[in-house]
Tab-separated table of C-alpha atoms in Angstrom:
chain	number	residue	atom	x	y	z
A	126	UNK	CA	71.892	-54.860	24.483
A	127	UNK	CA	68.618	-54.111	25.631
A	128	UNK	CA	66.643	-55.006	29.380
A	129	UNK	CA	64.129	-56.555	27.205
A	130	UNK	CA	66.181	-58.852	25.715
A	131	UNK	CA	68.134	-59.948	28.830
A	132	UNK	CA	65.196	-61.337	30.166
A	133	UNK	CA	64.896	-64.088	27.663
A	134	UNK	CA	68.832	-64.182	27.260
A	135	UNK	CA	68.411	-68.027	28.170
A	136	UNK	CA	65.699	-69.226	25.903
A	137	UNK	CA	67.883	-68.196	22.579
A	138	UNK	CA	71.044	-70.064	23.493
A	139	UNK	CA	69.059	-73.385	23.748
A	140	UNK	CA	68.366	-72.800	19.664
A	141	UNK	CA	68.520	-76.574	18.245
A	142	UNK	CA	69.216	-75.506	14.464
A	143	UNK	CA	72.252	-73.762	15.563
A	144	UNK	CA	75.701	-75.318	16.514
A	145	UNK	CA	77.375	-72.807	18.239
A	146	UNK	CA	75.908	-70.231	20.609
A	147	UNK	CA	75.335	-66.766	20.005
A	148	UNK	CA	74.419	-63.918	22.204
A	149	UNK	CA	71.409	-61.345	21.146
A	150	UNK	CA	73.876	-58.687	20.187
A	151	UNK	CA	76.188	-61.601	17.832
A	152	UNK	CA	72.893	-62.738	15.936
A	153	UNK	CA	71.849	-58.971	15.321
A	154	UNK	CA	75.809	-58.517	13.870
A	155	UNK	CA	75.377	-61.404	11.772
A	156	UNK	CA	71.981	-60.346	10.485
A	157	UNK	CA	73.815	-56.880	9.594
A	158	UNK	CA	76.459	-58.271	7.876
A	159	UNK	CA	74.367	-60.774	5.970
A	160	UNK	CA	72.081	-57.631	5.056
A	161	UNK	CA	74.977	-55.437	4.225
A	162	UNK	CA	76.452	-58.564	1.760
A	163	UNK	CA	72.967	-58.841	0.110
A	164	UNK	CA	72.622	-55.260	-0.336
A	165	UNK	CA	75.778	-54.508	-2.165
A	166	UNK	CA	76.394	-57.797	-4.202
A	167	UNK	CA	75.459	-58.065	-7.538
A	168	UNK	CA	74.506	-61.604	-7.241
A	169	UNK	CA	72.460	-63.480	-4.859
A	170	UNK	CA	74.223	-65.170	-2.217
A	171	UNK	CA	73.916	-67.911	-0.216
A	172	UNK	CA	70.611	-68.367	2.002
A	173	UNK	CA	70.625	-68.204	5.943
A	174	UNK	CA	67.610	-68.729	6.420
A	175	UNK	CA	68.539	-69.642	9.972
A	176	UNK	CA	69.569	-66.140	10.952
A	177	UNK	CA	66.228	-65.273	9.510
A	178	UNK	CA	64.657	-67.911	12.083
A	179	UNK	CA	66.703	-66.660	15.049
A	180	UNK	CA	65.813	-62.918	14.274
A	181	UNK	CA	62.268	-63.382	14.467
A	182	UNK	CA	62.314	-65.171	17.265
A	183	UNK	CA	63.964	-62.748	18.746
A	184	UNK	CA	61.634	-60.046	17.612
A	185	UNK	CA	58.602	-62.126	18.872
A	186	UNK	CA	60.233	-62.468	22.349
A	187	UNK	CA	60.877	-58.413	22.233
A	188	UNK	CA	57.030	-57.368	21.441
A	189	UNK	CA	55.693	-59.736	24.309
A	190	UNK	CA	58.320	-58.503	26.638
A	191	UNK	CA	57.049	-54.916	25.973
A	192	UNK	CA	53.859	-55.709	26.332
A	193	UNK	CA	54.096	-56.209	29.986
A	194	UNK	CA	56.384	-52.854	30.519
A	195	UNK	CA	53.624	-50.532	32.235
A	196	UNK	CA	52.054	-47.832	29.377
A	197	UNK	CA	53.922	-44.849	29.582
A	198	UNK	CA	57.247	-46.117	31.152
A	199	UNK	CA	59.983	-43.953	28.883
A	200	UNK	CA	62.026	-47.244	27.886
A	201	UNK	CA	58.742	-48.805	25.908
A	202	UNK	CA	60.007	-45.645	23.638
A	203	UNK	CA	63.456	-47.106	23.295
A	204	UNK	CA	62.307	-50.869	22.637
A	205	UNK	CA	60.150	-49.722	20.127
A	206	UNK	CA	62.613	-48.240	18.830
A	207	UNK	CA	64.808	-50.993	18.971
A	208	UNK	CA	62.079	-53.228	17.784
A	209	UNK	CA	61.719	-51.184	14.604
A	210	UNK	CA	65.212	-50.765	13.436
A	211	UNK	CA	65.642	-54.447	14.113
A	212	UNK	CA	62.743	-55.371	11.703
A	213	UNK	CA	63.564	-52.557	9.379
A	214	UNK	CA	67.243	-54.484	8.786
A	215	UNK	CA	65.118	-58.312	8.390
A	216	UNK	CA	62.709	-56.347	5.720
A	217	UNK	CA	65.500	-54.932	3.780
A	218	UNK	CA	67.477	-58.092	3.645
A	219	UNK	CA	64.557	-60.065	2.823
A	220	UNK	CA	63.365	-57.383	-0.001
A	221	UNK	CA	67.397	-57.328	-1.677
A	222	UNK	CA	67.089	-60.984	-1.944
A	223	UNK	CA	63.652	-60.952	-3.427
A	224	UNK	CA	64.173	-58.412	-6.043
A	225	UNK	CA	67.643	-60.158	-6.852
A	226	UNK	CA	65.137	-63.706	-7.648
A	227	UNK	CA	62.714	-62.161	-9.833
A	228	UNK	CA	65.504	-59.813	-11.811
A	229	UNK	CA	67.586	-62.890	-12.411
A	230	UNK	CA	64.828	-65.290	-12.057
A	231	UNK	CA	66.168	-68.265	-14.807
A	232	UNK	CA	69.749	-67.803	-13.647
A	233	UNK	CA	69.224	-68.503	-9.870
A	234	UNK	CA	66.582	-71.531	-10.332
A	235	UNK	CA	69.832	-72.953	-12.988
A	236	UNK	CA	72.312	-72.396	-9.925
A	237	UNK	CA	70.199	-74.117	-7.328
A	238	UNK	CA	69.348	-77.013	-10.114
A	239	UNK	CA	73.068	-77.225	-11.137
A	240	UNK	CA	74.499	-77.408	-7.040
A	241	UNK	CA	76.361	-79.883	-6.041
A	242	UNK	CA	75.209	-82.034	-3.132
A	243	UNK	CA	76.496	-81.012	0.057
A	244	UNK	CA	77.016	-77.431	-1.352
A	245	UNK	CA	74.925	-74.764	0.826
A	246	UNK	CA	71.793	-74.122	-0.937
A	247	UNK	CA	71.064	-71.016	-2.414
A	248	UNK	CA	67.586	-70.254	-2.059
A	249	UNK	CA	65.472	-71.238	0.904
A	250	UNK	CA	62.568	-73.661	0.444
A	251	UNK	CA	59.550	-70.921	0.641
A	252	UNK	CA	62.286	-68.723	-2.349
A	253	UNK	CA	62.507	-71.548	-4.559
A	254	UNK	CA	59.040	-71.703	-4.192
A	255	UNK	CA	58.343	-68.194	-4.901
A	256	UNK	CA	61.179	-68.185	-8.102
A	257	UNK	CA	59.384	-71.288	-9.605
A	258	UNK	CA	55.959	-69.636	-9.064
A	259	UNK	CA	57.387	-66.700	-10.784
A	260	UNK	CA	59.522	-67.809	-13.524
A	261	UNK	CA	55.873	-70.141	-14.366
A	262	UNK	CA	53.490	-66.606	-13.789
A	263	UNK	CA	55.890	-64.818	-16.195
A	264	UNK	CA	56.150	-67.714	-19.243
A	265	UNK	CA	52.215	-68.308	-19.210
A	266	UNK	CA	51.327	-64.588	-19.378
A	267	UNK	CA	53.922	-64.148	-22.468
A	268	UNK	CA	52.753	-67.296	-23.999
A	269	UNK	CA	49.200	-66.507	-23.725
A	270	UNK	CA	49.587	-62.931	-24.892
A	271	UNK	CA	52.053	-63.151	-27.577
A	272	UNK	CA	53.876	-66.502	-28.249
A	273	UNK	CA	51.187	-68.210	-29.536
A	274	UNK	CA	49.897	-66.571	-31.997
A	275	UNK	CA	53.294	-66.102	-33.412
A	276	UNK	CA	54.751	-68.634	-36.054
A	277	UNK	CA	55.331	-71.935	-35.012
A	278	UNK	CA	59.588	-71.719	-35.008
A	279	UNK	CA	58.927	-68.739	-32.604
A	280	UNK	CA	57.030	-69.749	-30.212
A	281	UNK	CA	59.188	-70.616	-27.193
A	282	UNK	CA	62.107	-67.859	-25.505
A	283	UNK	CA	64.618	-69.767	-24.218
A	284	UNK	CA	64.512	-67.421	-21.082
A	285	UNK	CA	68.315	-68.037	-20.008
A	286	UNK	CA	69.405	-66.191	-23.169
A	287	UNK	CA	66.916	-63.503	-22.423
A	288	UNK	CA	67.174	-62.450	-18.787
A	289	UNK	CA	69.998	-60.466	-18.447
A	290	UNK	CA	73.320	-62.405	-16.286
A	291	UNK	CA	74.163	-60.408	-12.950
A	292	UNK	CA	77.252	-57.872	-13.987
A	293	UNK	CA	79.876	-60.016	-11.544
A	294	UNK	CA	82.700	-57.581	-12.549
A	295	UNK	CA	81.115	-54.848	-11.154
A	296	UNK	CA	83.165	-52.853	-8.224
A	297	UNK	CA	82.138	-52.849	-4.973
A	298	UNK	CA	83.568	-51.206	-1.974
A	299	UNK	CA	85.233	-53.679	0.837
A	300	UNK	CA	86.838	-54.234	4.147
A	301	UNK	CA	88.747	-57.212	5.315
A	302	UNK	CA	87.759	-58.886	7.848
A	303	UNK	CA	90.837	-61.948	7.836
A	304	UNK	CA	94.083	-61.628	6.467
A	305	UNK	CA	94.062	-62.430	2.697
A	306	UNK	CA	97.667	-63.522	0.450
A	307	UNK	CA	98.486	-63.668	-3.101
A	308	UNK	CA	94.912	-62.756	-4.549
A	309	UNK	CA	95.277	-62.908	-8.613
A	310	UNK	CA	93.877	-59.899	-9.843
A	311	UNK	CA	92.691	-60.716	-13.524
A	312	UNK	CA	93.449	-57.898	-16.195
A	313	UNK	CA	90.529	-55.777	-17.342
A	314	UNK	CA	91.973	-54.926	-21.138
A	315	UNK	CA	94.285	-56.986	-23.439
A	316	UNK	CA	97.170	-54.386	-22.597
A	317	UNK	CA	97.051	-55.407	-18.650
A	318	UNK	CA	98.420	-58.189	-16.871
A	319	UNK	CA	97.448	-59.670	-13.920
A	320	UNK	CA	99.131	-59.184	-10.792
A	321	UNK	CA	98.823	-60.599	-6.982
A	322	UNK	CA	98.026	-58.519	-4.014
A	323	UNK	CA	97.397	-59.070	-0.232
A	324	UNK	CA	94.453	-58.189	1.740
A	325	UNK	CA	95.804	-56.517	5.226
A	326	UNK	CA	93.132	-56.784	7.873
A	327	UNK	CA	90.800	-53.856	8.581
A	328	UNK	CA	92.051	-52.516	5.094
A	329	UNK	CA	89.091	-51.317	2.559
A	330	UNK	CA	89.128	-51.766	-0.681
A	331	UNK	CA	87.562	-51.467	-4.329
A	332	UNK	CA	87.512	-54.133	-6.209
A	333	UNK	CA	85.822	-56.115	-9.238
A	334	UNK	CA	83.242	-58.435	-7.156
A	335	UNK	CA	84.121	-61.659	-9.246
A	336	UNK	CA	87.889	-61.660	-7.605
A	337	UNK	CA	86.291	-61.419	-4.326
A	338	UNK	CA	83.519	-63.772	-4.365
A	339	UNK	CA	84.772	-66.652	-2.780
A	340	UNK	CA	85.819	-64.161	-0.131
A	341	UNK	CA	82.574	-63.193	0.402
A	342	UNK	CA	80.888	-66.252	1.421
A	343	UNK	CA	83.274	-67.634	3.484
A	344	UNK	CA	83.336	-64.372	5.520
A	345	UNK	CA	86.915	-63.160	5.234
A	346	UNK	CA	85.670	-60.110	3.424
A	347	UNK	CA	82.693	-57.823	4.184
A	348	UNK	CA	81.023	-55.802	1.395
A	349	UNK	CA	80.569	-52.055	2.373
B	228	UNK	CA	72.669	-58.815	-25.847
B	229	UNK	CA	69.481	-60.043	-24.192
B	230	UNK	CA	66.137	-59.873	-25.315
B	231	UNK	CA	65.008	-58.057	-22.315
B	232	UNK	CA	67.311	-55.288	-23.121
B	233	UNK	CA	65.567	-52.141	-24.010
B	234	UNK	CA	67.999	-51.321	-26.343
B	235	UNK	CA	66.976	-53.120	-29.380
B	236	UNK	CA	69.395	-52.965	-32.465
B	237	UNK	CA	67.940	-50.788	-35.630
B	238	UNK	CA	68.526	-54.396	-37.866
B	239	UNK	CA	65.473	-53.182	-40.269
B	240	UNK	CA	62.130	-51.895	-39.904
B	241	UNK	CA	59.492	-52.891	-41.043
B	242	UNK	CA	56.720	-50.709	-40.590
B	243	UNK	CA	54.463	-52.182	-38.338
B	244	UNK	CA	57.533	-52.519	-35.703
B	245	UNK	CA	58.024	-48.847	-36.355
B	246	UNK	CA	55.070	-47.533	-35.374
B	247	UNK	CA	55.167	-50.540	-32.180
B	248	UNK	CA	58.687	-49.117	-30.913
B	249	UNK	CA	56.883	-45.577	-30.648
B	250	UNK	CA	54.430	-46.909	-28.894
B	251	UNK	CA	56.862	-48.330	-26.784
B	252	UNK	CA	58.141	-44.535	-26.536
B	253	UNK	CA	54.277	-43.471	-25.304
B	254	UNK	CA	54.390	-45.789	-22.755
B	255	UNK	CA	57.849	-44.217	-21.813
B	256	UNK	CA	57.394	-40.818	-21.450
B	257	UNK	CA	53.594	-40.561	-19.909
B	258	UNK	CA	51.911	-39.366	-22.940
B	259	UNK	CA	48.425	-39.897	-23.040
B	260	UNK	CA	48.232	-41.243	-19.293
B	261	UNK	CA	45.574	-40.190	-16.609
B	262	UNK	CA	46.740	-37.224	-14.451
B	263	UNK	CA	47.077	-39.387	-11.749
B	264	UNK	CA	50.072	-38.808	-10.185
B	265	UNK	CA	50.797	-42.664	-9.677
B	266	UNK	CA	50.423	-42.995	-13.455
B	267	UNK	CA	52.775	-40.523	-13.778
B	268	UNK	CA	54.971	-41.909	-11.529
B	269	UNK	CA	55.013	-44.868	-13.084
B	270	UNK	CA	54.798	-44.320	-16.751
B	271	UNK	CA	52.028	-46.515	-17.433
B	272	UNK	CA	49.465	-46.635	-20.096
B	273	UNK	CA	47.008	-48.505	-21.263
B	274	UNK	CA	47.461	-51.365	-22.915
B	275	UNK	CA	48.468	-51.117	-26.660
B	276	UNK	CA	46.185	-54.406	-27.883
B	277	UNK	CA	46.438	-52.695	-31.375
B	278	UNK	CA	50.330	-52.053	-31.591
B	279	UNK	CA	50.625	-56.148	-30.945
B	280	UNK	CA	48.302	-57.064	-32.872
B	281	UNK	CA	49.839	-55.159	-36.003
B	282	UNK	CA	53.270	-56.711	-35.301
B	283	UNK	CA	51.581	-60.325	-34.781
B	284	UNK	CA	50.234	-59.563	-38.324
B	285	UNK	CA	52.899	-58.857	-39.306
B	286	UNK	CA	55.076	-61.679	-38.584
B	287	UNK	CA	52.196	-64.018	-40.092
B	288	UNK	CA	52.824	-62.556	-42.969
B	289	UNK	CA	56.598	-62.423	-43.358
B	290	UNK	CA	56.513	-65.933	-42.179
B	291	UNK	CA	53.946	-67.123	-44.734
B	292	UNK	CA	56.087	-65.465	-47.566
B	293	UNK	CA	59.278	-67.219	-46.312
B	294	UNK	CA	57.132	-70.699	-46.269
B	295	UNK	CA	56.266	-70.021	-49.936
B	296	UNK	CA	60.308	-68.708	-50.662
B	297	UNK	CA	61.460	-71.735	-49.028
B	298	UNK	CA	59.124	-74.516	-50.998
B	299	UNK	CA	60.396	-72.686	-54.157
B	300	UNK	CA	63.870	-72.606	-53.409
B	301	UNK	CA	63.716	-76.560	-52.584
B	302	UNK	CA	61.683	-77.569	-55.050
B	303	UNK	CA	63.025	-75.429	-58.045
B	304	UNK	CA	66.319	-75.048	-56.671
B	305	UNK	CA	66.054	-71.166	-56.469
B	306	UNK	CA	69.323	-70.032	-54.391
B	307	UNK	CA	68.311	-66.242	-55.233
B	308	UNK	CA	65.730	-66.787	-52.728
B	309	UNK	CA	67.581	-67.156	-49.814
B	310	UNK	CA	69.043	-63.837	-49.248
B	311	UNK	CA	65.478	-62.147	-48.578
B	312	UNK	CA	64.304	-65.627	-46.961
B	313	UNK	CA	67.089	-64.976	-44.517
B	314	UNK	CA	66.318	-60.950	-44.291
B	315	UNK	CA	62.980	-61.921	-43.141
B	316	UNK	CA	63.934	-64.127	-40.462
B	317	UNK	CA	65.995	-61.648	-39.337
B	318	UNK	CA	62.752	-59.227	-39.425
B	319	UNK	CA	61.010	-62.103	-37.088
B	320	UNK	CA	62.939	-62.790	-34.897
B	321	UNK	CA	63.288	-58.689	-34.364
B	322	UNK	CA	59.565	-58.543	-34.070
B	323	UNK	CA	59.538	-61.012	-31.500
B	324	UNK	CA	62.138	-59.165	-29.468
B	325	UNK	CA	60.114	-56.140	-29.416
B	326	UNK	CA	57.044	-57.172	-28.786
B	327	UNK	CA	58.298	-59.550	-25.638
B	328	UNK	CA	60.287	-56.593	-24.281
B	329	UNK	CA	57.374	-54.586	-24.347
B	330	UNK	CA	55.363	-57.140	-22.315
B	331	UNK	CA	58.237	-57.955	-20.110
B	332	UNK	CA	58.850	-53.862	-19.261
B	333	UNK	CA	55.288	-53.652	-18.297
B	334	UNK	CA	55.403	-56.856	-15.908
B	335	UNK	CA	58.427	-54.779	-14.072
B	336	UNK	CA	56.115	-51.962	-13.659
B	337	UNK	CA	52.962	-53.549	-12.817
B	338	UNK	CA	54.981	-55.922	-10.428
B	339	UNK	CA	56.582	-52.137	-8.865
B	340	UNK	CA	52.798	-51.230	-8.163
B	341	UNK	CA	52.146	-53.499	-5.965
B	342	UNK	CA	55.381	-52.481	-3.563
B	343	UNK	CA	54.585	-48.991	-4.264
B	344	UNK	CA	50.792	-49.064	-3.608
B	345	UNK	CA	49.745	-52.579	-1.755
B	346	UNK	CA	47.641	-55.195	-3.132
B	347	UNK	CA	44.336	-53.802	-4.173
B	348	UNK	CA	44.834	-51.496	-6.972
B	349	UNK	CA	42.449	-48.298	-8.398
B	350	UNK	CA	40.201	-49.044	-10.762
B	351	UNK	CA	42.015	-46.105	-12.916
B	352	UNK	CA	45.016	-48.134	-13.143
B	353	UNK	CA	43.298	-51.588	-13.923
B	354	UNK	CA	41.346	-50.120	-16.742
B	355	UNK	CA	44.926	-49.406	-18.142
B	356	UNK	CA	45.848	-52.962	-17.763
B	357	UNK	CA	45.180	-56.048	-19.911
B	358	UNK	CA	43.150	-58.731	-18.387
B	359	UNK	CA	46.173	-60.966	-18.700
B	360	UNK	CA	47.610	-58.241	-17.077
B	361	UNK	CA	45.704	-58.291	-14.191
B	362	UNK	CA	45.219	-62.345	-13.802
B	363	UNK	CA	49.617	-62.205	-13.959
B	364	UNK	CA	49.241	-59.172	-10.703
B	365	UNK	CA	46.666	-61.326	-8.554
B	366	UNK	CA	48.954	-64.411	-9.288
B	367	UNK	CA	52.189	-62.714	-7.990
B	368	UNK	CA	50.562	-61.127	-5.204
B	369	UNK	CA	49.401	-64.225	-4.226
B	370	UNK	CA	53.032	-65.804	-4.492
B	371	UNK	CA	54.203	-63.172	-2.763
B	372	UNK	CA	52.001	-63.478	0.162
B	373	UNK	CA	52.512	-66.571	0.724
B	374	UNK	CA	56.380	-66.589	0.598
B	375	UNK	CA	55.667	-63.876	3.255
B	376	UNK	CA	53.780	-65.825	5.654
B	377	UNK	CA	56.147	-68.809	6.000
B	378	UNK	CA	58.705	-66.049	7.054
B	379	UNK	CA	60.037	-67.252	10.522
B	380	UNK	CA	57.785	-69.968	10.459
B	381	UNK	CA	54.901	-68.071	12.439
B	382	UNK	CA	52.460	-65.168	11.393
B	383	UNK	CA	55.247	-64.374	8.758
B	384	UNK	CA	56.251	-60.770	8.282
B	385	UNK	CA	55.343	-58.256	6.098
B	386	UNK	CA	58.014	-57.017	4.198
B	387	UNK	CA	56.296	-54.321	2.337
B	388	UNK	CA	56.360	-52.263	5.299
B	389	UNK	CA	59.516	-50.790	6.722
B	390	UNK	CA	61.103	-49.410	3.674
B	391	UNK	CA	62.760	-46.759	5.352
B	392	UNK	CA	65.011	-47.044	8.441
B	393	UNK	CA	62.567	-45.640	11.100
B	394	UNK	CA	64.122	-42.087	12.425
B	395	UNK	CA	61.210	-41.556	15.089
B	396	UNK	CA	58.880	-43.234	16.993
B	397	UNK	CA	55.950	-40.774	16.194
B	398	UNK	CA	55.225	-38.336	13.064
B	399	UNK	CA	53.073	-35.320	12.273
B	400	UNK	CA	50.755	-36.370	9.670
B	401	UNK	CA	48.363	-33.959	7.806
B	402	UNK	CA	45.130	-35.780	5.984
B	403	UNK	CA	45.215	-35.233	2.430
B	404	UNK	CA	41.419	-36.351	1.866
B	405	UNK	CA	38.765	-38.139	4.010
B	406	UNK	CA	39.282	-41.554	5.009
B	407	UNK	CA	37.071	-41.915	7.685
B	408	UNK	CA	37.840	-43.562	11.385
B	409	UNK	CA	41.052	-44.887	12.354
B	410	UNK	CA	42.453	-47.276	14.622
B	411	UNK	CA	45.690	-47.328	16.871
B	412	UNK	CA	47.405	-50.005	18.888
B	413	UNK	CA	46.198	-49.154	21.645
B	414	UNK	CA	42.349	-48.883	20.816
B	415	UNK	CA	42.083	-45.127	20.220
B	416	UNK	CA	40.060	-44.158	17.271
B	417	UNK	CA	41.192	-41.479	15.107
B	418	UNK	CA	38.819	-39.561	12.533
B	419	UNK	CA	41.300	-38.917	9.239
B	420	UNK	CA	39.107	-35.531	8.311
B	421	UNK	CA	40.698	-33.685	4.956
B	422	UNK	CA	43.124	-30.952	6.207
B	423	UNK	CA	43.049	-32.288	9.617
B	424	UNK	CA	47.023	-32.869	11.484
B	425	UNK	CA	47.525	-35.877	13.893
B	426	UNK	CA	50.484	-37.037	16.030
B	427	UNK	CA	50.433	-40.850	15.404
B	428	UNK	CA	52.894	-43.842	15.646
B	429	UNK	CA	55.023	-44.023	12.320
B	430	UNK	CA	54.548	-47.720	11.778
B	431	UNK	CA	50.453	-47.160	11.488
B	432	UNK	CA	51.205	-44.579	8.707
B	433	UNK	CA	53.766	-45.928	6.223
B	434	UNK	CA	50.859	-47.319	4.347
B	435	UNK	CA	48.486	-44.500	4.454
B	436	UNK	CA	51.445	-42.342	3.374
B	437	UNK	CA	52.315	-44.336	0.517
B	438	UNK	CA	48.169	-44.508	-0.912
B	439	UNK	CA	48.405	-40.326	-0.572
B	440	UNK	CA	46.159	-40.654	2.344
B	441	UNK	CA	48.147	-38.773	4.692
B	442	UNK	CA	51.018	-36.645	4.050
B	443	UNK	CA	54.485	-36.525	6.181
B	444	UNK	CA	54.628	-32.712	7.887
B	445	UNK	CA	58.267	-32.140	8.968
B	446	UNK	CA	58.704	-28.804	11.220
């Protein structure tokens, strides 16, 4: 990894919301794999909201570091660099996530009501917050407008039937990441049958995302 | 099928709808918007207050006949009735669809303005929206600046910049039109003059780019 980061390699690995250690270069893989999930699955998935923490930490500790380097020394250029691409990856993850709330916005405040306790939530605090504010924005503005001045067994849309459901049987591309046995593969059409296959690791694949799901968040899979 | 769906099923028309859905059409395809390129861009036009209205009319008065059909049918124990009662709830509840997918499509584009062009919009485009409209914009930009400030748990981070993985450090930017003095990290001041070309650190620009302030020159 970078000088820049080297320098602070210490202060990271005392992280108290983390269990394990990771090095600079481990969190950045995570983030990239947590970005690349978001970005090509049609639902939301879980939060990690403490990647998110750890990343901007990180990018905090990078800017003051470069602001000692001496103007003009060539490897500000690469930091900067470095910098960028790493916040460019936080932003995009962030934004897939965001877009995901408010296009499915009365489906993911149901999940997160309808968790179990001790399940891994789905939203983090300041999304729920921002899917709430949203789902309330978007009901008074339609009610004000239109529902009510229209006739009095009209006036409420029960927003769960009108929001359109993420498409979970659409394909996506995928590589596997830990050895994978006897997956059921449900038939498409009446005339199919279902069938089992195994996942050899490193293999790609493309697949409905509904079989894989599970896969997804426990890691064994990574969406491509 | 949702109600959100654009594709709305051709159940019956009645007329006020009719004229609604091609509205609906307008708004589509740019026709009678300002030539500014956003607009086009964006397909948006003004409000249709009228087009509602008619269909709101509308539905009053299908509804009223059905509360009249319905009394008779009860009271006089007319089962001939209920047939056209039913057609006409049918007609409602297709009225309803409409007109809350039209809202509904122009929250998605209103709500694509502010990631497109940032959070103070030109009076050209407000005077297309309704003030409902505009109360439901400063209300999400407001939720969406504050879920971006508790980012990280610091100052927060801005994810409206960065929407393209950066390829260079610095970029050859020509000024479209005047915008007066600029600033740069490290306290240089720039004078955007139209026509004028600067080398300047991409990060500063992404925004000007996107307002059609500056313009991207690649060699």
């Amino acid at each position: 990894m970078s000088d820049a980061l080297s320098e602070d390699g210490s202060d990271i690995n005392q992280d108290d919301s983390q269990e394990e250690v990771m090095t600079p270069a481990e969190l950045i893989a995570k983030l990239e794999e947590a970005w690349l999930n978001e970005k090509f699955s049609p639902e939301l998935l879980e939060n990690r909201s403490e990647v998110v923490e750890c990343v901007m930490e990180q990018l905090t500790h990078m800017e003051a570091n470069l602001q000692r380097v001496k103007k003009g020394d060539a490897k500000a250029g690469f930091h900067r660099m470095e910098i960028d691409r790493i916040r460019f990856v936080l932003s995009s993850y962030l934004r897939s996530r965001l877009q995901k709330i408010e296009k499915f916005f009365p489906h993911v405040l149901e999940r997160e009501k309808s968790r179990g306790e001790g399940q891994p939530s789905l939203l983090s605090p300041e999304e729920f917050a921002f899917a709430k504010e949203y789902y309330a924005n978007t009901e008074t503005y339609l009610r004000a407008v239109a529902l009510k001045r229209m006739p009095p067994n009209l006036q409420a849309v029960d927003m769960l039937k009108a929001v359109p459901e993420p498409c979970l049987d659409s394909f996506v591309f995928l590589r596997v990441k830990e050895q994978q046995e006897n997956i059921l593969i449900e038939p498409e059409t009446d005339e199919q049958r279902d069938f089992v296959v195994d996942l050899e690791e490193g293999s790609q694949h493309l697949m409905r995302y509904r079989t894989i799901a599970p896969l997804v968040s426990s890691g064994a899979v990574q969406l491509i | 099928m949702s109600m959100f769906d654009q594709r709305v099923p051709r159940l019956c028309w009645p007329e006020a709808v009719s004229r609604f859905v091609s509205y609906r059409k307008v708004n589509g395809t740019a026709l009678g918007s300002v030539q500014n390129p956003l607009m086009v861009r964006f397909r948006f036009c003004v409000f249709q207050e009228d087009g509602v209205r008619q269909v709101l009319q509308e539905m009053e008065a299908l509804y009223e006949q059905n509360q009249a059909d319905v009394n008779e049918a009860k009271s006089v124990g007319r089962a001939d009735l209920i047939p056209s009662i039913k057609l006409r709830h049918c007609c409602l509840l297709r009225n309803q669809r409409c007109v809350v997918a039209y809202l509904y499509d122009r929250l998605l584009r209103i709500r694509a303005l502010r990631w497109e062009y940032g959070s103070v919009l030109p009076a050209n485009i407000r005077f297309h929206m309704s003030a409902e409209e505009v109360q439901w914009f400063g209300q999400y930009k407001k939720s969406l600046a504050s879920f971006m400030r508790s980012i990280g748990g610091e100052e927060g981070l801005d994810i409206t910049q960065d929407m393209k993985p950066p390829k260079s450090l610095y970029i050859q930017v020509r000024c479209l039109k005047d915008h007066g003095e600029f600033e740069i990290d490290d306290g240089t001041v720039i004078l955007l003059k139209k026509n004028s070309q600067h080398f300047l650190p991409r990060w500063k620009c992404e925004q000007l780019i996107r307002q059609g302030v500056l313009e991207h020159v690649m060699s």
